[in-house]
């Protein structure tokens, strides 16, 4: 398996523009997560899905952020309109449930977003 | 409020040294504690600990959990430059056991030749 695949790897955009980040989880994993990493706040969970259904979006900062998972092999995180404070590395991760939970995550390489 | 605190935040050592990284936590309904290593890109899984006093070991890395004192340590012996990375500690949030993790700030380890 190629692992969790994210695109784009780098995105530079101007304030007010729409940004769409994409993720392909590992086949067979039924949990998908969007995390954000910044120097100030570290790694934070934004939202996660189970079997394509959003379970917890309490980490989504505000209405400018939205995430979808139309099928088991694809998810998007959209920011509209983007602001400079959204600059961060956005990680997608996936996992599957075992007897000890679904906490062993496999992360993608991340999408580094810079909003000017 | 659930939280994870790591120390030190950064550490510089020379090859061959042994290091100990610390992680303390406060979480309702503790289930497990996880260690990840983050080099230039994505965090990669190292260990998951669920029981006190049982050491998990992988090569030169080992980790142990103390559920009474609410902390874990990660030891790296005979460090190499390839061990330079950010080491992240995480616990599942609250009653969740489904990957909703709270991460510590991380310990940045630099191993000099």
Short mmCIF file of C-alpha atoms in Angstrom, two decimals:
data_model
loop_
_atom_site.label_atom_id
_atom_site.label_comp_id
_atom_site.label_asym_id
_atom_site.label_seq_id
_atom_site.Cartn_x
_atom_site.Cartn_y
_atom_site.Cartn_z
CA UNK A 1 0.00 0.00 0.00
CA UNK A 2 1.29 3.50 -0.78
CA UNK A 3 0.21 4.82 2.60
CA UNK A 4 -1.94 7.88 3.16
CA UNK A 5 -1.66 10.17 0.17
CA UNK A 6 -2.19 13.90 0.46
CA UNK A 7 -2.20 16.66 -2.10
CA UNK A 8 -1.02 19.26 -2.65
CA UNK A 9 2.20 19.01 -0.67
CA UNK A 10 2.61 22.77 -0.65
CA UNK A 11 0.10 25.50 -1.27
CA UNK A 12 0.69 29.22 -1.23
CA UNK A 13 -2.37 31.38 -1.64
CA UNK A 14 -3.62 34.84 -0.93
CA UNK A 15 -6.01 35.79 1.80
CA UNK A 16 -9.62 35.32 0.75
CA UNK A 17 -8.95 32.51 -1.70
CA UNK A 18 -10.48 29.07 -1.41
CA UNK A 19 -8.17 26.21 -0.51
CA UNK A 20 -8.94 22.52 -1.00
CA UNK A 21 -6.75 19.82 0.49
CA UNK A 22 -7.15 16.21 -0.55
CA UNK A 23 -6.53 12.87 1.08
CA UNK A 24 -6.61 9.22 0.08
CA UNK A 25 -6.53 6.95 3.15
CA UNK A 26 -5.09 3.47 3.34
CA UNK A 27 -7.40 0.91 1.81
CA UNK A 28 -9.30 -0.94 4.50
CA UNK A 29 -8.94 1.78 7.11
CA UNK A 30 -12.35 2.92 8.26
CA UNK A 31 -11.29 5.97 10.27
CA UNK A 32 -9.99 9.15 8.68
CA UNK A 33 -8.68 12.17 10.53
CA UNK A 34 -7.70 15.71 9.65
CA UNK A 35 -5.11 17.21 12.01
CA UNK A 36 -3.45 20.61 11.88
CA UNK A 37 0.05 21.37 13.16
CA UNK A 38 1.39 24.80 14.07
CA UNK A 39 4.32 25.93 16.16
CA UNK A 40 2.04 27.61 18.66
CA UNK A 41 -0.60 24.92 19.13
CA UNK A 42 1.11 21.71 18.06
CA UNK A 43 -0.96 18.91 16.53
CA UNK A 44 -4.71 19.39 16.87
CA UNK A 45 -7.56 17.26 15.62
CA UNK A 46 -9.95 19.12 13.35
CA UNK A 47 -12.43 16.41 12.38
CA UNK A 48 -12.68 12.67 11.98
CA UNK A 49 -14.82 10.26 10.00
CA UNK A 50 -15.84 6.66 10.55
CA UNK A 51 -17.08 4.75 7.52
CA UNK A 52 -17.28 8.04 5.61
CA UNK A 53 -19.53 9.65 8.22
CA UNK A 54 -18.30 12.70 10.17
CA UNK A 55 -18.21 11.74 13.85
CA UNK A 56 -16.63 14.69 15.61
CA UNK A 57 -15.98 18.10 14.09
CA UNK A 58 -15.56 19.95 17.37
CA UNK A 59 -12.00 20.88 16.43
CA UNK A 60 -12.97 22.70 13.25
CA UNK A 61 -12.07 26.31 14.02
CA UNK A 62 -15.03 28.02 12.38
CA UNK A 63 -17.48 27.95 9.53
CA UNK A 64 -14.78 28.74 7.03
CA UNK A 65 -13.61 25.16 7.38
CA UNK A 66 -15.50 22.20 5.96
CA UNK A 67 -14.62 18.57 5.32
CA UNK A 68 -16.23 15.85 3.27
CA UNK A 69 -15.69 12.18 2.67
CA UNK A 70 -17.79 11.15 -0.33
CA UNK A 71 -16.39 7.60 -0.38
CA UNK A 72 -14.00 5.32 1.46
CA UNK A 73 -11.01 6.37 -0.59
CA UNK A 74 -11.24 10.14 -0.68
CA UNK A 75 -11.65 13.11 1.63
CA UNK A 76 -11.31 16.86 1.26
CA UNK A 77 -10.72 19.70 3.67
CA UNK A 78 -11.80 23.07 2.37
CA UNK A 79 -11.08 26.53 3.71
CA UNK A 80 -13.14 29.36 2.28
CA UNK A 81 -12.16 32.15 2.59
CA UNK A 82 -8.62 31.51 3.75
CA UNK A 83 -6.85 33.79 6.24
CA UNK A 84 -3.17 34.15 7.19
CA UNK A 85 -3.81 32.48 10.55
CA UNK A 86 -4.78 29.32 8.69
CA UNK A 87 -1.15 28.86 7.68
CA UNK A 88 -0.10 25.47 9.03
CA UNK A 89 0.68 21.91 8.03
CA UNK A 90 -2.49 19.91 7.56
CA UNK A 91 -2.17 16.17 8.08
CA UNK A 92 -4.57 13.50 7.04
CA UNK A 93 -4.35 10.20 8.92
CA UNK A 94 -6.21 6.92 8.83
CA UNK A 95 -6.61 3.92 11.11
CA UNK A 96 -8.75 0.87 11.76
CA UNK A 97 -10.35 -0.52 14.88
CA UNK A 98 -8.59 -3.26 16.82
CA UNK A 99 -9.16 -4.72 20.25
CA UNK A 100 -7.21 -1.80 21.65
CA UNK A 101 -8.97 0.93 19.74
CA UNK A 102 -8.29 2.84 16.55
CA UNK A 103 -5.53 5.04 17.91
CA UNK A 104 -2.56 3.81 15.91
CA UNK A 105 -2.72 6.37 13.16
CA UNK A 106 -0.88 6.35 9.87
CA UNK A 107 -0.24 9.92 8.79
CA UNK A 108 0.15 11.31 5.32
CA UNK A 109 3.10 13.52 4.46
CA UNK A 110 1.06 16.65 5.11
CA UNK A 111 0.02 19.69 3.11
CA UNK A 112 1.89 22.84 4.03
CA UNK A 113 -0.42 25.81 3.58
CA UNK A 114 0.79 29.40 3.50
CA UNK A 115 -1.80 32.14 3.29
CA UNK A 116 -0.35 35.55 2.43
CA UNK B 1 -9.56 19.49 30.66
CA UNK B 2 -7.51 16.65 29.20
CA UNK B 3 -3.89 17.51 28.59
CA UNK B 4 -0.49 16.07 27.79
CA UNK B 5 2.76 17.75 28.80
CA UNK B 6 6.16 16.73 27.52
CA UNK B 7 9.60 17.60 28.82
CA UNK B 8 12.10 18.73 27.95
CA UNK B 9 10.87 20.70 24.94
CA UNK B 10 14.26 20.38 23.31
CA UNK B 11 17.41 18.43 23.86
CA UNK B 12 20.84 18.37 22.23
CA UNK B 13 23.09 15.36 22.77
CA UNK B 14 26.06 13.68 21.11
CA UNK B 15 26.06 10.36 19.38
CA UNK B 16 26.28 7.52 21.84
CA UNK B 17 24.49 9.33 24.63
CA UNK B 18 21.38 7.95 26.28
CA UNK B 19 18.31 10.17 26.51
CA UNK B 20 15.10 10.03 28.47
CA UNK B 21 12.02 11.88 27.29
CA UNK B 22 9.11 12.51 29.61
CA UNK B 23 5.37 12.65 29.10
CA UNK B 24 2.80 13.40 31.78
CA UNK B 25 -0.92 13.36 31.21
CA UNK B 26 -4.27 14.21 32.70
CA UNK B 27 -7.19 12.54 30.99
CA UNK B 28 -10.54 11.17 32.02
CA UNK B 29 -11.06 7.49 31.37
CA UNK B 30 -7.45 6.68 30.43
CA UNK B 31 -7.13 3.95 27.83
CA UNK B 32 -3.65 4.16 26.34
CA UNK B 33 -0.65 6.35 25.65
CA UNK B 34 1.12 6.51 22.32
CA UNK B 35 4.54 7.68 21.20
CA UNK B 36 5.20 8.96 17.69
CA UNK B 37 8.40 10.10 15.98
CA UNK B 38 8.24 13.01 13.57
CA UNK B 39 11.17 13.60 11.28
CA UNK B 40 10.78 16.04 8.44
CA UNK B 41 7.37 14.89 7.41
CA UNK B 42 4.65 12.82 9.01
CA UNK B 43 4.58 11.42 12.54
CA UNK B 44 5.21 7.70 12.57
CA UNK B 45 4.01 5.34 15.27
CA UNK B 46 6.50 3.98 17.80
CA UNK B 47 4.68 2.48 20.77
CA UNK B 48 1.29 2.10 22.38
CA UNK B 49 1.22 1.52 26.12
CA UNK B 50 -1.79 0.37 28.07
CA UNK B 51 -0.43 -1.32 31.18
CA UNK B 52 1.77 0.04 33.94
CA UNK B 53 5.26 -1.29 34.37
CA UNK B 54 5.47 -3.28 31.16
CA UNK B 55 8.30 -2.09 28.99
CA UNK B 56 7.85 -1.89 25.25
CA UNK B 57 11.08 -2.18 23.32
CA UNK B 58 12.15 -1.74 19.73
CA UNK B 59 15.87 -1.80 19.09
CA UNK B 60 17.48 1.05 21.00
CA UNK B 61 14.13 2.59 21.91
CA UNK B 62 12.07 1.58 24.91
CA UNK B 63 9.12 3.01 26.77
CA UNK B 64 7.25 2.41 29.98
CA UNK B 65 4.04 3.67 31.53
CA UNK B 66 3.20 4.54 35.13
CA UNK B 67 -0.58 4.82 35.47
CA UNK B 68 -0.41 5.66 39.14
CA UNK B 69 1.84 8.69 38.65
CA UNK B 70 0.32 9.48 35.23
CA UNK B 71 3.45 9.57 33.14
CA UNK B 72 5.48 7.72 30.57
CA UNK B 73 9.12 7.83 29.54
CA UNK B 74 10.78 7.10 26.25
CA UNK B 75 14.41 6.02 26.41
CA UNK B 76 16.85 6.01 23.54
CA UNK B 77 20.20 4.37 24.14
CA UNK B 78 23.36 4.81 22.08
CA UNK B 79 21.79 7.67 20.14
CA UNK B 80 22.58 8.17 16.47
CA UNK B 81 22.16 11.22 14.25
CA UNK B 82 19.19 9.46 12.66
CA UNK B 83 17.36 9.70 15.96
CA UNK B 84 17.13 13.47 15.51
CA UNK B 85 13.42 14.21 15.35
CA UNK B 86 10.44 15.50 17.28
CA UNK B 87 9.05 12.89 19.65
CA UNK B 88 5.35 13.22 20.31
CA UNK B 89 3.32 11.72 23.11
CA UNK B 90 -0.47 11.37 22.78
CA UNK B 91 -3.47 10.00 24.64
CA UNK B 92 -6.98 9.33 23.39
CA UNK B 93 -9.31 12.11 24.42
CA UNK B 94 -11.85 11.43 27.15
CA UNK B 95 -13.91 8.33 26.54
CA UNK B 96 -12.88 8.13 22.91
CA UNK B 97 -10.92 5.15 21.69
CA UNK B 98 -11.21 6.06 18.05
CA UNK B 99 -8.12 8.05 17.19
CA UNK B 100 -9.21 11.33 18.70
CA UNK B 101 -5.79 12.02 20.19
CA UNK B 102 -4.47 14.83 22.34
CA UNK B 103 -0.82 15.43 21.55
CA UNK B 104 1.83 16.94 23.73
CA UNK B 105 3.99 19.79 22.45
CA UNK B 106 6.71 17.37 21.50
CA UNK B 107 10.38 17.06 22.45
CA UNK B 108 12.79 18.11 19.73
CA UNK B 109 15.88 15.92 19.91
CA UNK B 110 19.06 16.83 18.09
CA UNK B 111 21.86 14.28 18.05
CA UNK B 112 25.22 15.71 17.03
CA UNK B 113 27.98 13.58 15.48
#
